[in-house]
Coordinates of C-alpha atoms and ligand atoms in Angstrom, one line a residue:
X1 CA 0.0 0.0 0.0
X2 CA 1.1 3.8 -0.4
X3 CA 0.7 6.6 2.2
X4 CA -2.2 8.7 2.0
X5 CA -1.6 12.2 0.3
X6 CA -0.2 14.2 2.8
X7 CA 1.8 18.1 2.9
X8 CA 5.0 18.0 3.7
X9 CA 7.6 20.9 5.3
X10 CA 11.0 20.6 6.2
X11 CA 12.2 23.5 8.2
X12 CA 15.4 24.7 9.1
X13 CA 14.7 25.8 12.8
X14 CA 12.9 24.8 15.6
X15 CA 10.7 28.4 15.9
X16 CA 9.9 28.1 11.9
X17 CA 8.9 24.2 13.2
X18 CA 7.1 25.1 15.9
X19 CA 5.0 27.9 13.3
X20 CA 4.4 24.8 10.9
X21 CA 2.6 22.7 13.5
X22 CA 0.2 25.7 14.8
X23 CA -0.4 26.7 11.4
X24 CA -0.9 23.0 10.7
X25 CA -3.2 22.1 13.2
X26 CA -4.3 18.7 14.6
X27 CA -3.3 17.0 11.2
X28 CA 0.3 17.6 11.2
X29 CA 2.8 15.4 12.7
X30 CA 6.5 15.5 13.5
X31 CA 8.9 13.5 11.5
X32 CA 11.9 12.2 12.5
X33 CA 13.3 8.8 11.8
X34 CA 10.3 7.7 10.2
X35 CA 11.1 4.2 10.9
X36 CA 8.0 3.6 13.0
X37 CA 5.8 6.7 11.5
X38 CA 6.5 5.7 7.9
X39 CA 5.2 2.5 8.2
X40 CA 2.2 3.6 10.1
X41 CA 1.5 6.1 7.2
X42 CA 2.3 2.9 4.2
X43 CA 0.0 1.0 5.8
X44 CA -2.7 3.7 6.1
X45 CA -3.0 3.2 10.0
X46 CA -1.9 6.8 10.4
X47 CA -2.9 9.4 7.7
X48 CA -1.7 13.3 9.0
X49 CA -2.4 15.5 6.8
X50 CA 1.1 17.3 6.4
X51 CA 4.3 15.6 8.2
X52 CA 6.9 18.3 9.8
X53 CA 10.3 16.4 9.2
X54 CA 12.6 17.9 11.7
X55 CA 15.7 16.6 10.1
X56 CA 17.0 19.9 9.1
X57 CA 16.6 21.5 12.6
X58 CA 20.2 22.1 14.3
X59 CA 21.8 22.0 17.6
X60 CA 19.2 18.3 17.8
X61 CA 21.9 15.5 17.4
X62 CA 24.1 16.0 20.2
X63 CA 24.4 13.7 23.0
X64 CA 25.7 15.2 26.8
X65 CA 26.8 13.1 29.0
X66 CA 27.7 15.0 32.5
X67 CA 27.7 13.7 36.3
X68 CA 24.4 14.0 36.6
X69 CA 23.1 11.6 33.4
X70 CA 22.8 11.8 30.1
X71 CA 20.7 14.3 27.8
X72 CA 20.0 12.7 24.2
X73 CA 19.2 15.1 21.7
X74 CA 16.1 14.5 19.7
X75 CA 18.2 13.5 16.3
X76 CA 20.2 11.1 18.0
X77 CA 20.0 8.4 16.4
X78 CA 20.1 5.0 18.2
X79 CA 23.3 3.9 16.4
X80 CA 24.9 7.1 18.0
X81 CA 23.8 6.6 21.5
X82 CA 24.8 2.8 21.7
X83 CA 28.3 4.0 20.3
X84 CA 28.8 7.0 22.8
X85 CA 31.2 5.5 24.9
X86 CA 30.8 9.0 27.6
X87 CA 27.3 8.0 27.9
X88 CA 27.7 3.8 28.5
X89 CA 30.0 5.0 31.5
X90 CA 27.3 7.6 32.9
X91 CA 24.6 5.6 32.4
X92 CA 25.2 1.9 31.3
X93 CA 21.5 0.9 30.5
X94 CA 21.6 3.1 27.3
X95 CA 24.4 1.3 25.1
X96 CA 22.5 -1.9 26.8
X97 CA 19.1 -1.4 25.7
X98 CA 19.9 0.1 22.4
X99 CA 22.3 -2.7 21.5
X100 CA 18.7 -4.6 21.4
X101 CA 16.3 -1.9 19.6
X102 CA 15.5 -3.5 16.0
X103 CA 18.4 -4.1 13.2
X104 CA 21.4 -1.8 12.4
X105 CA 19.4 -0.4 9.6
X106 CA 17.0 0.7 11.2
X107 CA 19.3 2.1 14.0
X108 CA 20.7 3.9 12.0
X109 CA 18.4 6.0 11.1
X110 CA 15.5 5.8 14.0
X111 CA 15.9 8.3 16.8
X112 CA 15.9 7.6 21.1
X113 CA 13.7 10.1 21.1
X114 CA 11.3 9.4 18.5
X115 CA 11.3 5.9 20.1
X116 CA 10.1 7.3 23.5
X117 CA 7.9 9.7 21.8
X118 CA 6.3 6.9 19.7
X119 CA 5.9 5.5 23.4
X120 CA 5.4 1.5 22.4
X121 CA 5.1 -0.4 25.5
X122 CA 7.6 -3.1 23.5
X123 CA 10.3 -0.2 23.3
X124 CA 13.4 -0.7 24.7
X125 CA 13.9 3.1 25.2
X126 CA 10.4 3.7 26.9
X127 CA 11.4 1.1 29.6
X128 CA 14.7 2.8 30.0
X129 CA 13.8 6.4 30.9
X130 CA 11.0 5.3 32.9
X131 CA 14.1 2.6 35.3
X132 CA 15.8 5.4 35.3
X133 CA 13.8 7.8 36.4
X134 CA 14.3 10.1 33.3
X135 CA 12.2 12.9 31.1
X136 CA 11.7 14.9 28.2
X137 CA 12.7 18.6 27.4
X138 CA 9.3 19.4 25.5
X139 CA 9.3 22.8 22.9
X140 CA 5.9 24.5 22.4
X141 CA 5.4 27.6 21.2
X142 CA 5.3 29.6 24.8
X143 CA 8.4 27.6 25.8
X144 CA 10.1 24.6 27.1
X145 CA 9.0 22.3 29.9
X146 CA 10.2 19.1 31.6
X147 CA 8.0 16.2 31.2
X148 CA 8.8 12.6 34.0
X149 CA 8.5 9.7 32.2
X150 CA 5.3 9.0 35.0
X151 CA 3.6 11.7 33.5
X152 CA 4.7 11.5 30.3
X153 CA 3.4 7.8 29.0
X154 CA -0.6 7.8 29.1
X155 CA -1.5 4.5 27.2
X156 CA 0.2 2.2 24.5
X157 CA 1.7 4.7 21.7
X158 CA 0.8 7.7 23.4
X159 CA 1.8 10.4 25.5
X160 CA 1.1 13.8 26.7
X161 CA 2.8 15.7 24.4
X162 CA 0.1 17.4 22.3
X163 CA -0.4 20.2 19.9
X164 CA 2.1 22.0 18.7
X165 CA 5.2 20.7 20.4
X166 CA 8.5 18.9 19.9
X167 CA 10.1 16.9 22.7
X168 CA 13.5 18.2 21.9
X169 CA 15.7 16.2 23.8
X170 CA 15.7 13.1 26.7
X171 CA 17.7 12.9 29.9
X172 CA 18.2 10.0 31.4
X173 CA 19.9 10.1 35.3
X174 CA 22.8 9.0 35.5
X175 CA 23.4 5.7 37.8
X176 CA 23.4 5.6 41.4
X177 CA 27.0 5.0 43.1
X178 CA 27.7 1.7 44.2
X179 CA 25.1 0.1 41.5
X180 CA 25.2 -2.1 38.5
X181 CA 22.6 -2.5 35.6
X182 CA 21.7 -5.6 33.3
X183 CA 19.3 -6.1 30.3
X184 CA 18.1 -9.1 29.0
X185 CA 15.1 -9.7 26.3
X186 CA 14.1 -12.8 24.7
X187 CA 12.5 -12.1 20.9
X188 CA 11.5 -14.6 18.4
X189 CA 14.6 -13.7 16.0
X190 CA 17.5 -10.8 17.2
X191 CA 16.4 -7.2 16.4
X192 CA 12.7 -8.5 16.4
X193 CA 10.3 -6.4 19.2
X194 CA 11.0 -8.2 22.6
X195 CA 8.3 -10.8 23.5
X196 CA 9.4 -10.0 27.0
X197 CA 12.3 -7.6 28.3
X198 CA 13.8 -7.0 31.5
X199 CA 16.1 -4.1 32.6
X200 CA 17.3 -3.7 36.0
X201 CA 19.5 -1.6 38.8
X202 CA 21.1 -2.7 41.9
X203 CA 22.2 -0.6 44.5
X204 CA 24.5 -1.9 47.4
X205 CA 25.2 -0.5 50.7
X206 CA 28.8 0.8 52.1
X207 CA 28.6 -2.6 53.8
X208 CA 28.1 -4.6 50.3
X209 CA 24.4 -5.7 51.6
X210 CA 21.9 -5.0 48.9
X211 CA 19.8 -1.9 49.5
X212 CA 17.6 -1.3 46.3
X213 CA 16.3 -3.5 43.4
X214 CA 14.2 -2.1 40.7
X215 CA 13.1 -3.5 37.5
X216 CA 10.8 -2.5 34.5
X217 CA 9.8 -4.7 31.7
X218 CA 8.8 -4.4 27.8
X219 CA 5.8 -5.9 26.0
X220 CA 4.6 -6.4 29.6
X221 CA 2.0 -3.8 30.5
X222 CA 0.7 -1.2 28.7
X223 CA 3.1 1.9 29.3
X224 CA 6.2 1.4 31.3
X225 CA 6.4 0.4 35.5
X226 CA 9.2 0.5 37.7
X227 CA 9.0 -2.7 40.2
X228 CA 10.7 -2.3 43.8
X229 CA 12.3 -5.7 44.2
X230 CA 14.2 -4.7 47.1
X231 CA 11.9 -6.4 50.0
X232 CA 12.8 -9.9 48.4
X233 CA 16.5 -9.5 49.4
X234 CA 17.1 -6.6 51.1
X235 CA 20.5 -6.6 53.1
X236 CA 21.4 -9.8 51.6
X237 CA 24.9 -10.3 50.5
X238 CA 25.2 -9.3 46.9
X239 CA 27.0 -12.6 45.8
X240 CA 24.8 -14.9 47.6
X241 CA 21.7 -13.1 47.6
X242 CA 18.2 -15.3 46.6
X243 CA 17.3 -13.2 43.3
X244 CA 14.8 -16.2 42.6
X245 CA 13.1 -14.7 45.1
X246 CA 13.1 -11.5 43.2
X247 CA 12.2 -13.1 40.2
X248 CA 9.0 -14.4 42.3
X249 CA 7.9 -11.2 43.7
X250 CA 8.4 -9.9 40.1
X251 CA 6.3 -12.4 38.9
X252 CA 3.4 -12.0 41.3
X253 CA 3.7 -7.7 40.4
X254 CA 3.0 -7.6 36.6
X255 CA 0.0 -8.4 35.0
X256 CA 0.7 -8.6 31.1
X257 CA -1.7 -9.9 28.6
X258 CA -1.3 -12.2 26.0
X259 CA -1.6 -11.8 22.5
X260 CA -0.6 -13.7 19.0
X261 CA 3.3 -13.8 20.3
X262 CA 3.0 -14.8 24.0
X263 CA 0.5 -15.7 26.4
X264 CA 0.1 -14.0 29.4
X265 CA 1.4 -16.8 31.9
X266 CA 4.1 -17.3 29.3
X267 CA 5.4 -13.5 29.6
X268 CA 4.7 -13.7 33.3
X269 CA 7.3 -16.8 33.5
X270 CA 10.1 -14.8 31.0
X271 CA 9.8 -11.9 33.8
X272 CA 10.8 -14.1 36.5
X273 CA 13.5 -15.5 34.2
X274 CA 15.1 -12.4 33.1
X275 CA 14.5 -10.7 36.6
X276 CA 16.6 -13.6 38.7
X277 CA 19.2 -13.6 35.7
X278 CA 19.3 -9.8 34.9
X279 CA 19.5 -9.1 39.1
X280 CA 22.6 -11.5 39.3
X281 CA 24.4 -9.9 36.8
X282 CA 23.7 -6.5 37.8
X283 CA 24.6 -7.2 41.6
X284 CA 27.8 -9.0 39.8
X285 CA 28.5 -5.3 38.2
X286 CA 27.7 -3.5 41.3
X287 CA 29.9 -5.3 43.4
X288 CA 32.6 -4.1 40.8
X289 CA 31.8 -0.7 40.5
X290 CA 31.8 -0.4 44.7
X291 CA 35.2 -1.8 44.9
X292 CA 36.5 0.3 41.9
Ligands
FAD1 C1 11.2 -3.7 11.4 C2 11.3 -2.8 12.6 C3 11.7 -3.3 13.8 C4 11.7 -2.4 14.9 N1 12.1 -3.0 16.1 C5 12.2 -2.2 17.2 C6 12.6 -2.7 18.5 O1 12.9 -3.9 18.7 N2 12.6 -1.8 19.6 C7 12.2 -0.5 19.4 O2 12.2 0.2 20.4 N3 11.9 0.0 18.2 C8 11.8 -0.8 17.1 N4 11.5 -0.2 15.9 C9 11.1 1.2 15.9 C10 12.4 2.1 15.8 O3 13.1 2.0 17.0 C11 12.0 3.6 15.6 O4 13.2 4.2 15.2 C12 11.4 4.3 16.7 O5 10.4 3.7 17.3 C13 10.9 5.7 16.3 O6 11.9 6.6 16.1 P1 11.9 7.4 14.8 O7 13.0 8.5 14.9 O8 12.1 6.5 13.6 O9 10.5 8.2 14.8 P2 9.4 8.4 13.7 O10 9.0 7.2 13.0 O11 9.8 9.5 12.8 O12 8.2 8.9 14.6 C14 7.5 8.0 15.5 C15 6.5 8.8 16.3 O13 7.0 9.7 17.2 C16 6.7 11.1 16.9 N5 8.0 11.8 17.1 C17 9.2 11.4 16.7 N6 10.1 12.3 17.1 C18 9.4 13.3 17.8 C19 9.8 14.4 18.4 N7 11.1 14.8 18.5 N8 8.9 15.2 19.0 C20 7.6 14.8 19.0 N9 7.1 13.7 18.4 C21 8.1 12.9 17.8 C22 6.2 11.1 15.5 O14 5.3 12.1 15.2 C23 5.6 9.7 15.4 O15 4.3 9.8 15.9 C24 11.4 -1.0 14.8 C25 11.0 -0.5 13.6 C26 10.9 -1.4 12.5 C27 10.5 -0.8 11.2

């Protein structure tokens, strides 16, 4: 099938942007990647009536990473972030995650932005922000605001980003002293969408007990969770500590449904799976990172 007809403006700033989408209305639609949008519009499930490709718009394709985390410009794409070596150190999960998000083609031209805006609950990115506790520098046309990730996924491929706006950039926290990360998803074939995905931080104490587990999961609920794990092992040695247990409580939180890749009590299994495996490699990490 072809797209529907639609308008299409590429400008060269972010204010002339920002004019195209309020003098487009509700039918316009910001263009970046295209590597979810365009098939959406070939398919005829989406159909705006003029597409604002923000390609041409500078100062969007940097990546910052500083003590505090790492802030992802909005033309980053993902083969960028999963190469920026400043950014794996800052925050780990990112190079993790993305190293899992579709096929190189595809990351190379698909943004971390557009992939959180596009807000799939199978998303690798979506999950990410959300574990991290991250959000999104959003540009309307009376200025910029910080969106959480709480408040900023409302329901399976949306968000609250609406109108005229551009989410210009997402920050991501960087992690916690004294904690280690891990990522795991099982998909039918590599670079496919995750039947079930797990990422995960671990925080020690200054006496090497655990302190803090958390986990969120893709193609598991309908916009992204964080899961506090820590009552399952909490002050438990990190090297000996029961993360099947984790993997249990984990199991007993979510609630996903089933549909034509997975059931339900199948995806509920792979998140104990990946939880006790992710958890003791990330305690593994953390153990590393306190002794460094
Ligand atoms: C075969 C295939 C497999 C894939 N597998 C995966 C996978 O395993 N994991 C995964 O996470 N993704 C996967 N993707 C999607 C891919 O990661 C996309 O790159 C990403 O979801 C969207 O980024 P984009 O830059 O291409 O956005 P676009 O396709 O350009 O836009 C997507 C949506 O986000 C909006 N948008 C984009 N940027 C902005 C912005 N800055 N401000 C406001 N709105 C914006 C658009 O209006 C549109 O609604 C796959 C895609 C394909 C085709």
């Amino acid at each position: 099938m072809k797209p529907a007809p639609f308008r299409y403006a590429d400008p060269g700033s972010l204010d002339e942007a920002l004019d195209v989408l309020v003098a487009e209305g509700a039918g316009a639609k910001v263009l970046a990647g295209g590597q979810s949008l365009i098939p959406l519009l070939s398919m005829r499930l989406a159909a705006p009536a003029t597409l604002v490709d923000i390609n041409r718009v500078p100062d969007l394709d940097t990546v910052e990473a500083t003590g505090d985390g790492v802030r992802v410009g909005a033309l980053v794409r993902h083969v960028g972030l999963l190469h920026d070596a400043a950014a794996a150190r800052v925050q780990p999960l990112l190079a993790r995650a993305t190293a899992n998000v579709a096929h190189p083609a595809i990351r190379n031209r698909g943004t971390t932005v557009g992939s959180i805006a596009h807000a799939d609950p199978s998303g690798e990115m979506t999950a990410v922000l959300a574990l991290t506790g991250g959000s999104v520098t959003v540009a309307t046309p009376s200025g910029r605001s910080t969106v959480g990730w709480r408040d900023l996924f409302v329901g399976p491929l949306e968000t609250s980003v609406h109108g005229p706006a551009i989410v210009v950039d997402a920050f991501f926290p960087a992690l916690p002293p004294r904690s280690g990360t891990a990522f795991a998803e099982i998909s039918r074939r590599k670079g496919d969408y995750a039947v079930c995905g797990a990422g995960v931080v671990v925080t020690l104490s200054e006496n090497g007990t655990v302190s803090a587990v958390r986990a969120s999961y893709l193609s598991v609920g309908l916009v992204p969770e964080v899961y506090d794990l820590t009552d399952a092992v909490n002050g438990q040695a990190a090297d000996s500590a029961d993360w099947a247990a984790a993997g249990e409580l984990a199991r007993t939180l979510v609630d996903p449904d089933g549909d034509l890749h997975a059931s339900a009590d199948y995806r509920r299994l792979l998140v104990g799976v990946l939880t006790e495996r992710t958890l003791a490699e990330a305690a593994a990490e953390a153990v590393l990172r306190s002794a460094a």
